[in-house]
Short mmCIF file of C-alpha atoms and ligand atoms in Angstrom, two decimals:
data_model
loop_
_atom_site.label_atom_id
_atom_site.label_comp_id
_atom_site.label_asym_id
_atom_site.label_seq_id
_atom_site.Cartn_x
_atom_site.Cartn_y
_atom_site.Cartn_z
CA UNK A 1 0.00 0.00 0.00
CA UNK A 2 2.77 2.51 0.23
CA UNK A 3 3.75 5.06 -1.83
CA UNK A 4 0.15 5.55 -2.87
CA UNK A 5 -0.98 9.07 -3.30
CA UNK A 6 -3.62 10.44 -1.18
CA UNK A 7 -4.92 14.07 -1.60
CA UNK A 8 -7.35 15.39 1.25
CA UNK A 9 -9.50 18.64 0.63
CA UNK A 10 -10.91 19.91 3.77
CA UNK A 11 -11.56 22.40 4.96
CA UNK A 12 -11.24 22.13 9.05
CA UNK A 13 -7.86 22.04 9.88
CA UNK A 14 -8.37 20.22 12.60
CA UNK A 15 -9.61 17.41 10.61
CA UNK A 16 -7.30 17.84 8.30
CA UNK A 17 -4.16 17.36 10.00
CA UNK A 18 -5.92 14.37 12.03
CA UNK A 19 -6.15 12.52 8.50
CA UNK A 20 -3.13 13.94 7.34
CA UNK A 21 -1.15 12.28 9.84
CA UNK A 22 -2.91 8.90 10.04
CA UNK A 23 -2.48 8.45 5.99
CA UNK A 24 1.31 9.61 6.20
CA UNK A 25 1.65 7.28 9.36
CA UNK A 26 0.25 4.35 7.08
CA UNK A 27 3.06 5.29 4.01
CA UNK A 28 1.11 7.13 1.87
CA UNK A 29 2.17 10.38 0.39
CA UNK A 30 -0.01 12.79 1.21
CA UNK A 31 -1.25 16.29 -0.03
CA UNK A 32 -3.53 18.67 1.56
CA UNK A 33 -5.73 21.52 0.48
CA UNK A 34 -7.82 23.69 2.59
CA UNK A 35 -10.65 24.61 -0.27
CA UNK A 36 -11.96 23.29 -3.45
CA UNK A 37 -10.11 25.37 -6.15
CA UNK A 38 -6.64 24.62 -4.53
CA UNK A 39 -7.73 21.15 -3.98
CA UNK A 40 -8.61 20.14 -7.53
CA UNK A 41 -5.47 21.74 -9.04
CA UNK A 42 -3.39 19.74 -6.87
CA UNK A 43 -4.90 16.79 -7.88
CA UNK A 44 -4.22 18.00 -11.48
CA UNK A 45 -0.93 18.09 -10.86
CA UNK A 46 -0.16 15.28 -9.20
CA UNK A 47 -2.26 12.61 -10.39
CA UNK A 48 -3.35 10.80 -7.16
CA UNK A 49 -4.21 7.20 -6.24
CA UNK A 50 -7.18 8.90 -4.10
CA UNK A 51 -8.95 12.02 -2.77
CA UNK A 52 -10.62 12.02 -0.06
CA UNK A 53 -12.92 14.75 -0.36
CA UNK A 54 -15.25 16.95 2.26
CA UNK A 55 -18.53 17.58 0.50
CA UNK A 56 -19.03 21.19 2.69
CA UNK A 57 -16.38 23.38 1.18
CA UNK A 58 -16.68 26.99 0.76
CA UNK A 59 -16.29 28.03 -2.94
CA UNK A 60 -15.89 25.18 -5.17
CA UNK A 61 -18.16 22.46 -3.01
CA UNK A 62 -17.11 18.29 -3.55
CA UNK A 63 -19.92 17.62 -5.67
CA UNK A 64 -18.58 19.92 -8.32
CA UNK A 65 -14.98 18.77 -7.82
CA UNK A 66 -15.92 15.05 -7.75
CA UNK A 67 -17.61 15.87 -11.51
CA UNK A 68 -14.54 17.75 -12.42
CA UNK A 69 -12.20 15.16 -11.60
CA UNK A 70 -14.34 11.94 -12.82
CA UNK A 71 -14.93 13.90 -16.37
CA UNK A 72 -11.34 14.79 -16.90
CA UNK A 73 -9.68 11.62 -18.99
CA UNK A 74 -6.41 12.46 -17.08
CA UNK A 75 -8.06 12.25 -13.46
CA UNK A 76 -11.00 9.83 -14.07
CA UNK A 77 -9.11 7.06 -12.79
CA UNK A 78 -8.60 8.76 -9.77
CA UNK A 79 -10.54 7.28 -6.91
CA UNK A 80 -12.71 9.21 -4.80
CA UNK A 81 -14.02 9.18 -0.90
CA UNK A 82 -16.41 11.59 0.09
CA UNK A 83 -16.26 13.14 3.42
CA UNK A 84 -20.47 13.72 4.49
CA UNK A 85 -21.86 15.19 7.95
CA UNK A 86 -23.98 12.51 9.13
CA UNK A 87 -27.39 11.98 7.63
CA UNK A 88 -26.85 13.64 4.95
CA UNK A 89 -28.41 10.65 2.44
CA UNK A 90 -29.22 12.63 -0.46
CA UNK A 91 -25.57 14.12 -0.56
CA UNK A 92 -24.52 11.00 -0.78
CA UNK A 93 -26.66 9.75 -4.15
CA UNK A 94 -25.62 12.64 -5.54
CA UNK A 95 -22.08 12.13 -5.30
CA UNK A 96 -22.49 8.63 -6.09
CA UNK A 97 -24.06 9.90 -9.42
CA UNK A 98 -21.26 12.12 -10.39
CA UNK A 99 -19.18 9.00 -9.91
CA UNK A 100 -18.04 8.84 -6.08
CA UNK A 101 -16.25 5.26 -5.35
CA UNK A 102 -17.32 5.57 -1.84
CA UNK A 103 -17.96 7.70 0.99
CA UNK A 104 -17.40 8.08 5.02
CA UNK A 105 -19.97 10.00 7.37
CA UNK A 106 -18.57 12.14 9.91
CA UNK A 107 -17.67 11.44 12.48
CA UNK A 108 -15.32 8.56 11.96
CA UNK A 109 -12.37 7.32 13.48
CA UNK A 110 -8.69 7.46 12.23
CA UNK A 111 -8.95 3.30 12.00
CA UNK A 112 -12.29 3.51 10.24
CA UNK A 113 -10.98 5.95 8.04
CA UNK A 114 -7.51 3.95 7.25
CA UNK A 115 -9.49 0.63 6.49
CA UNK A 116 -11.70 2.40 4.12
CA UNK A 117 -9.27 4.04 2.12
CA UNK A 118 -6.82 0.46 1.78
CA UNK A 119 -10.89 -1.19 1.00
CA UNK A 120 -10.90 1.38 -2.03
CA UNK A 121 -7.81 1.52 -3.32
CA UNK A 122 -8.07 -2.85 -3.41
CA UNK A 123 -10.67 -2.03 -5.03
CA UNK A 124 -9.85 -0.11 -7.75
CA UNK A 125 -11.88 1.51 -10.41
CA UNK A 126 -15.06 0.41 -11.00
CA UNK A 127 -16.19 -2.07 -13.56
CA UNK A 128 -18.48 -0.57 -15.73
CA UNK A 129 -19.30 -3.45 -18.15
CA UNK A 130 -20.00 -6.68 -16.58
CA UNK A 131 -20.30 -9.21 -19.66
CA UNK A 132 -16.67 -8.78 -20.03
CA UNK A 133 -16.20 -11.09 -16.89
CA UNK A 134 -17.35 -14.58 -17.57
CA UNK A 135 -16.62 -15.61 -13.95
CA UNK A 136 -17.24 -13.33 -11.01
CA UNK A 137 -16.25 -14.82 -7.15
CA UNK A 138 -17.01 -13.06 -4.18
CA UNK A 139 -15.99 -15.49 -0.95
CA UNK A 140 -18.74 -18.21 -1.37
CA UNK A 141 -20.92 -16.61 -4.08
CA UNK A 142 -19.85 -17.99 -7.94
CA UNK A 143 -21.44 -16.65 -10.84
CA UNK A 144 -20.93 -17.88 -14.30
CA UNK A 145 -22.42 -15.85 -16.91
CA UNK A 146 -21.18 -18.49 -19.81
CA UNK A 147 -23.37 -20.95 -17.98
CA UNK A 148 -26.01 -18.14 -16.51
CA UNK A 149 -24.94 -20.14 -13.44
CA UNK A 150 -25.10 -18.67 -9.83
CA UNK A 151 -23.85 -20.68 -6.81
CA UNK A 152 -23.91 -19.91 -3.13
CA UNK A 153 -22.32 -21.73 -0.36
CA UNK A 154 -22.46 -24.48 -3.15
CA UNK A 155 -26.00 -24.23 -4.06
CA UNK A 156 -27.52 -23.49 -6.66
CA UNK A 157 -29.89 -20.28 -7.05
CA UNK A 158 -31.97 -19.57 -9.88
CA UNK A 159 -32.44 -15.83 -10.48
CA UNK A 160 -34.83 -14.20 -13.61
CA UNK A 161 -32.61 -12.69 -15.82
CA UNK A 162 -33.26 -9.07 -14.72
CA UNK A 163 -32.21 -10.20 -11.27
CA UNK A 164 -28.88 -11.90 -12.58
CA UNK A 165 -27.79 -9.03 -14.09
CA UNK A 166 -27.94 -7.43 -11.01
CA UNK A 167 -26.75 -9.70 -8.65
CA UNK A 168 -23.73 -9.68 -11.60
CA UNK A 169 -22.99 -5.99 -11.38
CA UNK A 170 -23.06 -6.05 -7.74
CA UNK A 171 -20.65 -8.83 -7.38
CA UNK A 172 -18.12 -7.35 -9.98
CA UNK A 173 -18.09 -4.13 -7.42
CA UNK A 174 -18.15 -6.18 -4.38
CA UNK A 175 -18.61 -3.69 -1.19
CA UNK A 176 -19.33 -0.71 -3.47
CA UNK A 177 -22.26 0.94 -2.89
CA UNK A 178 -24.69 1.70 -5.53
CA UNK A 179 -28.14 4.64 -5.74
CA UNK A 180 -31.27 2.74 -7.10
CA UNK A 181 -30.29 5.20 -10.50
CA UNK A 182 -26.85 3.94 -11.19
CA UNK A 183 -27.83 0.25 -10.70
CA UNK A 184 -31.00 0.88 -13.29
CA UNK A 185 -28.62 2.95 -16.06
CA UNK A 186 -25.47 0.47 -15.09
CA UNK A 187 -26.56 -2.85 -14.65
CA UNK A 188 -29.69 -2.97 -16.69
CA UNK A 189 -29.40 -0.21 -19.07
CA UNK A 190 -31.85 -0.38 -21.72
CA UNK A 191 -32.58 -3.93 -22.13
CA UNK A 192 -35.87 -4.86 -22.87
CA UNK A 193 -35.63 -7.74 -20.50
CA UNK A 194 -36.31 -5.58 -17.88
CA UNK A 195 -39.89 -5.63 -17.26
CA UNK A 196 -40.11 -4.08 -13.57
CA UNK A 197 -37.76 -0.92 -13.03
CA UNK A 198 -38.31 -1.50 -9.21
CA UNK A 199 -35.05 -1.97 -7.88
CA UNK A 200 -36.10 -3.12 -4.57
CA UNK A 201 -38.61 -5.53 -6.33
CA UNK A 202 -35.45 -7.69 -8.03
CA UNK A 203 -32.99 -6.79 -4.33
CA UNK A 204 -35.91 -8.77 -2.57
CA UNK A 205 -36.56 -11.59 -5.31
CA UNK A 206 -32.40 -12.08 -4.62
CA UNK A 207 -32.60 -12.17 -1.54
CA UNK A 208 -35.23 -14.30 -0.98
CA UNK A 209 -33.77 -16.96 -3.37
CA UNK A 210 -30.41 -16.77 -2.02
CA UNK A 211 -31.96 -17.36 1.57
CA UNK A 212 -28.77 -15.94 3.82
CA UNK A 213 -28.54 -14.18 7.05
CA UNK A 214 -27.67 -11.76 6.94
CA UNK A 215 -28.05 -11.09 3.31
CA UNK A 216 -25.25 -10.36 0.87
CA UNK A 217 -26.93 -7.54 -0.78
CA UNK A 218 -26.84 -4.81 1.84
CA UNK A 219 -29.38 -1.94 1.68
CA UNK A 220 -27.50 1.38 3.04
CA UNK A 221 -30.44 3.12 4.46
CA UNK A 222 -31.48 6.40 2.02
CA UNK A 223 -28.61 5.51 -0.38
CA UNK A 224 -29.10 2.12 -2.01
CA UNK A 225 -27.42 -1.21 -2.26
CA UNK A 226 -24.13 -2.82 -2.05
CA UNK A 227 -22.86 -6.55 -2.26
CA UNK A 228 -20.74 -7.59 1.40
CA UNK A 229 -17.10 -7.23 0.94
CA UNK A 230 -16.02 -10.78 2.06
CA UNK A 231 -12.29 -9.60 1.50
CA1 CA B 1 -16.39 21.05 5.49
#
């Protein structure tokens, strides 16, 4: 994990320095920036691994940066943590929308804060086209799209197809989370397959097939869904 570049924009210092010094105490080169405009030039210069980003920021606010940055070919690789107050759900789906890879409420711990950051960066970017996997594994869930073939804890489950597709894009971005939106434009798109555009509707259908406690399609309360990061 080290020599990984992290940029933080924040705008409390306080909070800044915190992070600061727990990333730099974990090996990673680290940059900070107090606003918005400072903060997205710096990561235009140096190209980072990650930014972890504070949505609040006077000027330039993260939602507009995280756009910048994800619509720039030279920085859309760049992975991206937003930094929320708590509760603040539809924040969240927005940033998610303008292609967030994850994000941490405040307040948070220094440990909470390290683990998420290594759980992105393992991560990587996201994968945006699913059929190009033939076999997705995610600790004891197989899928096998050459054989339509799902398999948990060694059974078998049969999904529709609507629901495989989802179940699919979900696995390929294990412990990503997902707005009801981006898994409707992502992992169905247009297909004519699709019959119910009810997210939940399919979630629940998977869930009930799959039969696990607790389930391995998380709902995150006011956001969406994401598949358990057995990793
Ligand atoms: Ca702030």
């Amino acid at each position: 994990m080290s020599n990984k570049k992290i940029v933080i924009i924040e705008d409390e210092p306080d909070i800044l320095e915190v992070l600061s010094y727990n990333l730099k105490r974990e090996g990673f080169e680290v940059f900070s920036a107090i606003n918005g405009t400072l903060g997205l030039s710096i990561v235009e210069k140096e190209l980072p691994d990650l930014v972890l980003l504070d949505l609040m920021l006077p000027g330039m606010d993260g939602i507009e940066i995280c756009s910048t940055v994800k619509a720039n070919p030279a920085t859309q690789n760049t992975l991206i943590i937003m930094v929320t107050a708590k509760g603040e759900e539809s924040d969240i789906v927005l940033g998610l929308g303008v292609g967030a890879d994850d994000y941490i409420s405040k307040p948070f711990s220094p440990k909470e804060l390290v683990a998420r950051v290594k759980a992105v960066l393992r991560r990587g970017v996201l994968v945006e086209t699913t059929s190009q996997t033939d076999k997705v594994e995610v600790g004891q869930l197989v899928i096998d799209s050459t054989k339509y073939e799902v398999i948990i804890e060694g059974r078998e489950v049969r999904l529709t197809a609507t629901e495989f597709r989802l179940l699919h894009y979900l696995a390929s971005n294990p412990g990503r989370v997902f707005s009801r939106e981006q898994l409707l434009s992502r992992a169905m798109g247009d297909d004519v397959v699709v019959v119910d555009r009810n997210i939940d509707v399919h979630i629940r259908g998977i869930r009930k097939k799959m039969d696990m406690e607790p389930p391995l399609i998380e709902t995150i309360r006011g956001v969406g869904y994401r598949l358990r990061d057995t990793a």
